[in-house]
């Protein structure tokens, strides 16, 4: 049980949840065709009326906002090994790390905060883990050149992590204020247009193309993915960290054998009930970077001011 000291507002995610909640049933089905398809399959198995009633009940249930916070442990359960009352912890996960005075958090969804990291800084932990997993999904070593498309919260954290790991970053966002913020943080190769991004990549890589492109934008357009494929070197990789339409040109992908990967949450174990709810961790030899270990690594980088 954690008394919350700070929680982070993730503007894009929380706005989308609120907007979805305001829609009628038909509007929700149009907004989330994937969930509608799952409901339809369930209806065929278990009956339409039963599925309809269950869907209405779920849609009427309140959804707590927030999924990234920090606070102080008040009480621990018998199985909550490694935590004691008074410990400062960072908390992650939807329905766990909510905007609330108190949070009930499973052990794998909490992590100790380094002494020199404030609660406000530690509250970025889930976004930090998501950015960290996106960087790992590029499968790059140090010294690579990465284009980051979209410089919101996730994009800027991603760019900082890449720099901390010895990669060169070329960033793009149409909002000049975000570009200025990046420059203040030392990420100086940032631009505001697709054309400028393409020219910067050619200049930085001597025409070879990026080792990877990370898309940290939220859009219904397929343009960012198509552009990212064109920015990659031969056998480069496009990682979709945000939300984008994935319909790249097959011939462009074939020419350079580009991989496209969708990065899932904060790392291995994310949204896995056994990992999150039952508190069963994966051995480090099986999964080096679980969601919890990504949170720890992000907090280490924060504590070292990287």
Coordinates of N, CA, C and O in Angstrom, one line a residue, residues 154-231:
X154 N 7.3 11.2 -24.6 CA 8.0 9.9 -24.9 C 9.2 10.2 -25.9 O 10.3 9.6 -25.7
X155 N 9.0 11.1 -26.8 CA 10.1 11.3 -27.8 C 11.3 12.0 -27.2 O 12.4 11.6 -27.5
X156 N 11.1 12.9 -26.2 CA 12.2 13.6 -25.6 C 12.9 12.6 -24.6 O 14.2 12.6 -24.6
X157 N 12.2 11.8 -23.9 CA 12.8 10.8 -23.0 C 13.6 9.8 -23.8 O 14.7 9.4 -23.5
X158 N 13.0 9.4 -24.9 CA 13.7 8.4 -25.8 C 15.0 9.0 -26.3 O 16.0 8.4 -26.3
X159 N 15.0 10.3 -26.7 CA 16.2 11.0 -27.3 C 17.2 11.1 -26.2 O 18.4 10.8 -26.5
X160 N 16.8 11.4 -25.0 CA 17.8 11.5 -23.9 C 18.4 10.1 -23.5 O 19.6 10.0 -23.3
X161 N 17.6 9.0 -23.6 CA 18.1 7.7 -23.3 C 19.1 7.3 -24.4 O 20.2 6.7 -24.1
X162 N 18.8 7.6 -25.6 CA 19.7 7.2 -26.7 C 21.0 7.9 -26.6 O 22.1 7.3 -26.8
X163 N 21.0 9.2 -26.2 CA 22.2 9.9 -26.0 C 23.0 9.3 -24.8 O 24.3 9.2 -24.9
X164 N 22.3 9.0 -23.8 CA 23.0 8.4 -22.6 C 23.7 7.1 -23.0 O 24.7 6.7 -22.4
X165 N 23.2 6.4 -24.0 CA 23.7 5.1 -24.4 C 24.7 5.2 -25.6 O 25.1 4.3 -26.2
X166 N 25.1 6.5 -25.9 CA 26.1 6.7 -26.9 C 25.6 6.7 -28.3 O 26.4 6.5 -29.3
X167 N 24.3 6.9 -28.5 CA 23.8 7.0 -29.9 C 23.7 8.5 -30.3 O 23.5 9.4 -29.5
X168 N 23.7 8.7 -31.6 CA 23.5 10.0 -32.2 C 22.0 10.1 -32.6 O 21.5 9.2 -33.2
X169 N 21.4 11.3 -32.2 CA 20.0 11.5 -32.4 C 19.7 12.6 -33.3 O 20.3 13.7 -33.2
X170 N 18.8 12.3 -34.3 CA 18.2 13.4 -35.1 C 16.7 13.4 -34.8 O 16.0 12.4 -35.0
X171 N 16.2 14.5 -34.3 CA 14.8 14.5 -33.9 C 14.0 15.5 -34.8 O 14.5 16.4 -35.4
X172 N 12.6 15.2 -34.8 CA 11.7 16.0 -35.6 C 10.4 16.2 -34.9 O 9.8 15.2 -34.4
X173 N 9.9 17.4 -34.8 CA 8.6 17.7 -34.3 C 8.1 19.0 -35.0 O 8.9 19.9 -35.0
X174 N 6.9 19.1 -35.4 CA 6.4 20.3 -36.1 C 6.2 21.5 -35.1 O 6.1 22.6 -35.5
X175 N 6.3 21.2 -33.8 CA 6.1 22.2 -32.8 C 7.5 22.8 -32.4 O 8.3 22.1 -31.8
X176 N 7.7 24.1 -32.8 CA 9.0 24.7 -32.5 C 9.4 24.7 -31.0 O 10.6 24.7 -30.6
X177 N 8.4 24.8 -30.1 CA 8.7 24.9 -28.7 C 9.3 23.6 -28.2 O 10.1 23.6 -27.3
X178 N 8.9 22.4 -28.8 CA 9.4 21.1 -28.4 C 10.9 21.0 -28.9 O 11.7 20.4 -28.2
X179 N 11.1 21.5 -30.1 CA 12.5 21.5 -30.6 C 13.4 22.4 -29.7 O 14.5 22.0 -29.4
X180 N 12.9 23.5 -29.3 CA 13.7 24.4 -28.4 C 14.0 23.7 -27.1 O 15.1 23.8 -26.5
X181 N 13.0 22.9 -26.5 CA 13.2 22.2 -25.3 C 14.3 21.1 -25.5 O 15.2 21.0 -24.6
X182 N 14.3 20.5 -26.6 CA 15.3 19.5 -26.9 C 16.7 20.1 -26.9 O 17.7 19.6 -26.4
X183 N 16.8 21.2 -27.6 CA 18.0 21.9 -27.7 C 18.6 22.3 -26.3 O 19.8 22.3 -26.0
X184 N 17.7 22.8 -25.4 CA 18.1 23.1 -24.0 C 18.6 21.9 -23.3 O 19.4 22.0 -22.4
X185 N 18.1 20.7 -23.7 CA 18.5 19.4 -23.0 C 19.8 18.9 -23.7 O 20.2 17.8 -23.3
X186 N 20.3 19.5 -24.7 CA 21.5 19.1 -25.4 C 21.3 18.3 -26.6 O 22.3 17.7 -27.2
X187 N 20.0 18.1 -27.0 CA 19.7 17.3 -28.3 C 19.6 18.4 -29.4 O 18.5 18.9 -29.7
X188 N 20.7 18.7 -30.0 CA 20.8 19.9 -30.8 C 20.4 19.6 -32.3 O 20.1 20.5 -33.0
X189 N 20.4 18.4 -32.7 CA 20.1 18.0 -34.1 C 18.6 17.8 -34.3 O 18.2 16.7 -34.5
X190 N 17.8 18.9 -34.1 CA 16.4 18.7 -34.1 C 15.8 19.7 -35.2 O 16.3 20.8 -35.3
X191 N 14.7 19.3 -35.9 CA 14.1 20.1 -36.9 C 12.6 20.0 -36.8 O 12.1 19.3 -36.0
X192 N 11.9 20.8 -37.7 CA 10.5 21.0 -37.6 C 9.7 20.5 -38.8 O 8.5 20.5 -38.8
X193 N 10.4 20.0 -39.8 CA 9.7 19.5 -41.0 C 10.3 18.2 -41.5 O 11.5 17.9 -41.2
X194 N 9.5 17.4 -42.2 CA 10.0 16.1 -42.8 C 11.2 16.3 -43.7 O 12.1 15.6 -43.7
X195 N 11.1 17.4 -44.5 CA 12.2 17.7 -45.5 C 13.5 17.9 -44.8 O 14.5 17.4 -45.1
X196 N 13.4 18.8 -43.7 CA 14.6 19.1 -42.9 C 15.2 17.8 -42.3 O 16.4 17.6 -42.1
X197 N 14.3 16.9 -41.8 CA 14.7 15.7 -41.2 C 15.4 14.8 -42.2 O 16.5 14.2 -41.9
X198 N 14.9 14.7 -43.4 CA 15.5 13.9 -44.4 C 16.9 14.4 -44.8 O 17.9 13.6 -44.9
X199 N 17.0 15.7 -44.8 CA 18.3 16.4 -45.2 C 19.3 16.2 -44.0 O 20.5 15.9 -44.3
X200 N 18.8 16.2 -42.8 CA 19.7 16.1 -41.6 C 20.2 14.6 -41.5 O 21.4 14.4 -41.2
X201 N 19.4 13.7 -41.9 CA 19.8 12.3 -41.9 C 20.8 12.0 -42.9 O 21.9 11.3 -42.7
X202 N 20.6 12.5 -44.1 CA 21.6 12.4 -45.2 C 23.0 13.0 -44.8 O 24.0 12.4 -45.0
X203 N 22.9 14.2 -44.1 CA 24.1 14.9 -43.7 C 24.8 14.1 -42.6 O 26.1 13.9 -42.7
X204 N 24.1 13.6 -41.7 CA 24.7 12.9 -40.5 C 25.2 11.5 -40.8 O 26.2 11.1 -40.2
X205 N 24.6 10.9 -41.8 CA 25.0 9.5 -42.1 C 25.8 9.4 -43.4 O 26.0 8.3 -43.9
X206 N 26.1 10.5 -44.0 CA 26.8 10.5 -45.3 C 26.0 9.8 -46.4 O 26.6 9.1 -47.2
X207 N 24.7 9.9 -46.3 CA 23.8 9.3 -47.3 C 23.4 7.9 -47.1 O 22.6 7.3 -47.8
X208 N 24.0 7.2 -46.0 CA 23.7 5.8 -45.8 C 22.4 5.5 -45.2 O 21.8 4.5 -45.4
X209 N 21.9 6.5 -44.4 CA 20.6 6.3 -43.8 C 20.7 5.9 -42.3 O 21.8 5.5 -41.9
X210 N 19.7 6.1 -41.5 CA 19.7 5.8 -40.1 C 19.8 4.3 -39.8 O 19.3 3.5 -40.6
X211 N 20.4 4.0 -38.7 CA 20.4 2.6 -38.2 C 19.0 2.2 -37.7 O 18.6 1.1 -37.9
X212 N 18.3 3.2 -37.2 CA 16.9 2.9 -36.7 C 16.1 4.3 -36.7 O 16.7 5.3 -36.6
X213 N 14.8 4.1 -36.8 CA 13.9 5.3 -36.7 C 12.9 4.9 -35.6 O 12.3 3.8 -35.7
X214 N 12.7 5.8 -34.6 CA 11.7 5.5 -33.6 C 10.5 6.5 -33.8 O 10.8 7.8 -33.8
X215 N 9.3 6.0 -34.0 CA 8.2 6.9 -34.2 C 7.5 7.1 -32.8 O 6.9 6.1 -32.3
X216 N 7.6 8.3 -32.2 CA 7.0 8.5 -30.9 C 5.8 9.5 -31.0 O 5.5 10.2 -30.1
X217 N 5.2 9.5 -32.2 CA 4.1 10.4 -32.5 C 2.8 9.6 -32.4 O 2.7 8.4 -32.5
X218 N 1.6 10.3 -32.3 CA 0.3 9.7 -32.3 C -0.4 10.3 -33.5 O -0.7 11.5 -33.5
X219 N -0.7 9.5 -34.5 CA -1.3 9.9 -35.7 C -2.1 8.8 -36.4 O -1.8 7.6 -36.2
X220 N -3.1 9.2 -37.1 CA -3.9 8.2 -37.9 C -3.3 8.1 -39.3 O -3.8 7.2 -40.1
X221 N -2.3 8.8 -39.6 CA -1.7 8.9 -40.9 C -0.6 7.8 -41.1 O 0.0 7.4 -40.1
X222 N -0.5 7.3 -42.3 CA 0.6 6.3 -42.6 C 1.9 7.0 -43.0 O 2.9 6.3 -43.2
X223 N 1.9 8.3 -43.1 CA 3.1 9.0 -43.6 C 4.3 8.8 -42.8 O 5.4 8.6 -43.3
X224 N 4.2 8.9 -41.4 CA 5.4 8.7 -40.6 C 6.1 7.4 -40.8 O 7.3 7.4 -40.9
X225 N 5.3 6.3 -41.0 CA 5.9 5.0 -41.2 C 6.6 4.9 -42.6 O 7.7 4.4 -42.7
X226 N 5.9 5.4 -43.6 CA 6.4 5.4 -44.9 C 7.7 6.3 -45.0 O 8.7 5.8 -45.6
X227 N 7.7 7.4 -44.3 CA 8.9 8.3 -44.3 C 10.1 7.6 -43.6 O 11.2 7.6 -44.0
X228 N 9.7 6.9 -42.5 CA 10.7 6.2 -41.6 C 11.4 5.1 -42.4 O 12.6 4.9 -42.3
X229 N 10.7 4.4 -43.2 CA 11.3 3.3 -44.1 C 12.3 3.9 -45.0 O 13.4 3.4 -45.2
X230 N 12.0 5.1 -45.6 CA 12.9 5.8 -46.5 C 14.1 6.3 -45.8 O 15.2 6.6 -46.4
X231 N 14.0 6.6 -44.5 CA 15.2 7.2 -43.7 C 16.2 6.1 -43.3 O 17.3 6.4 -42.9

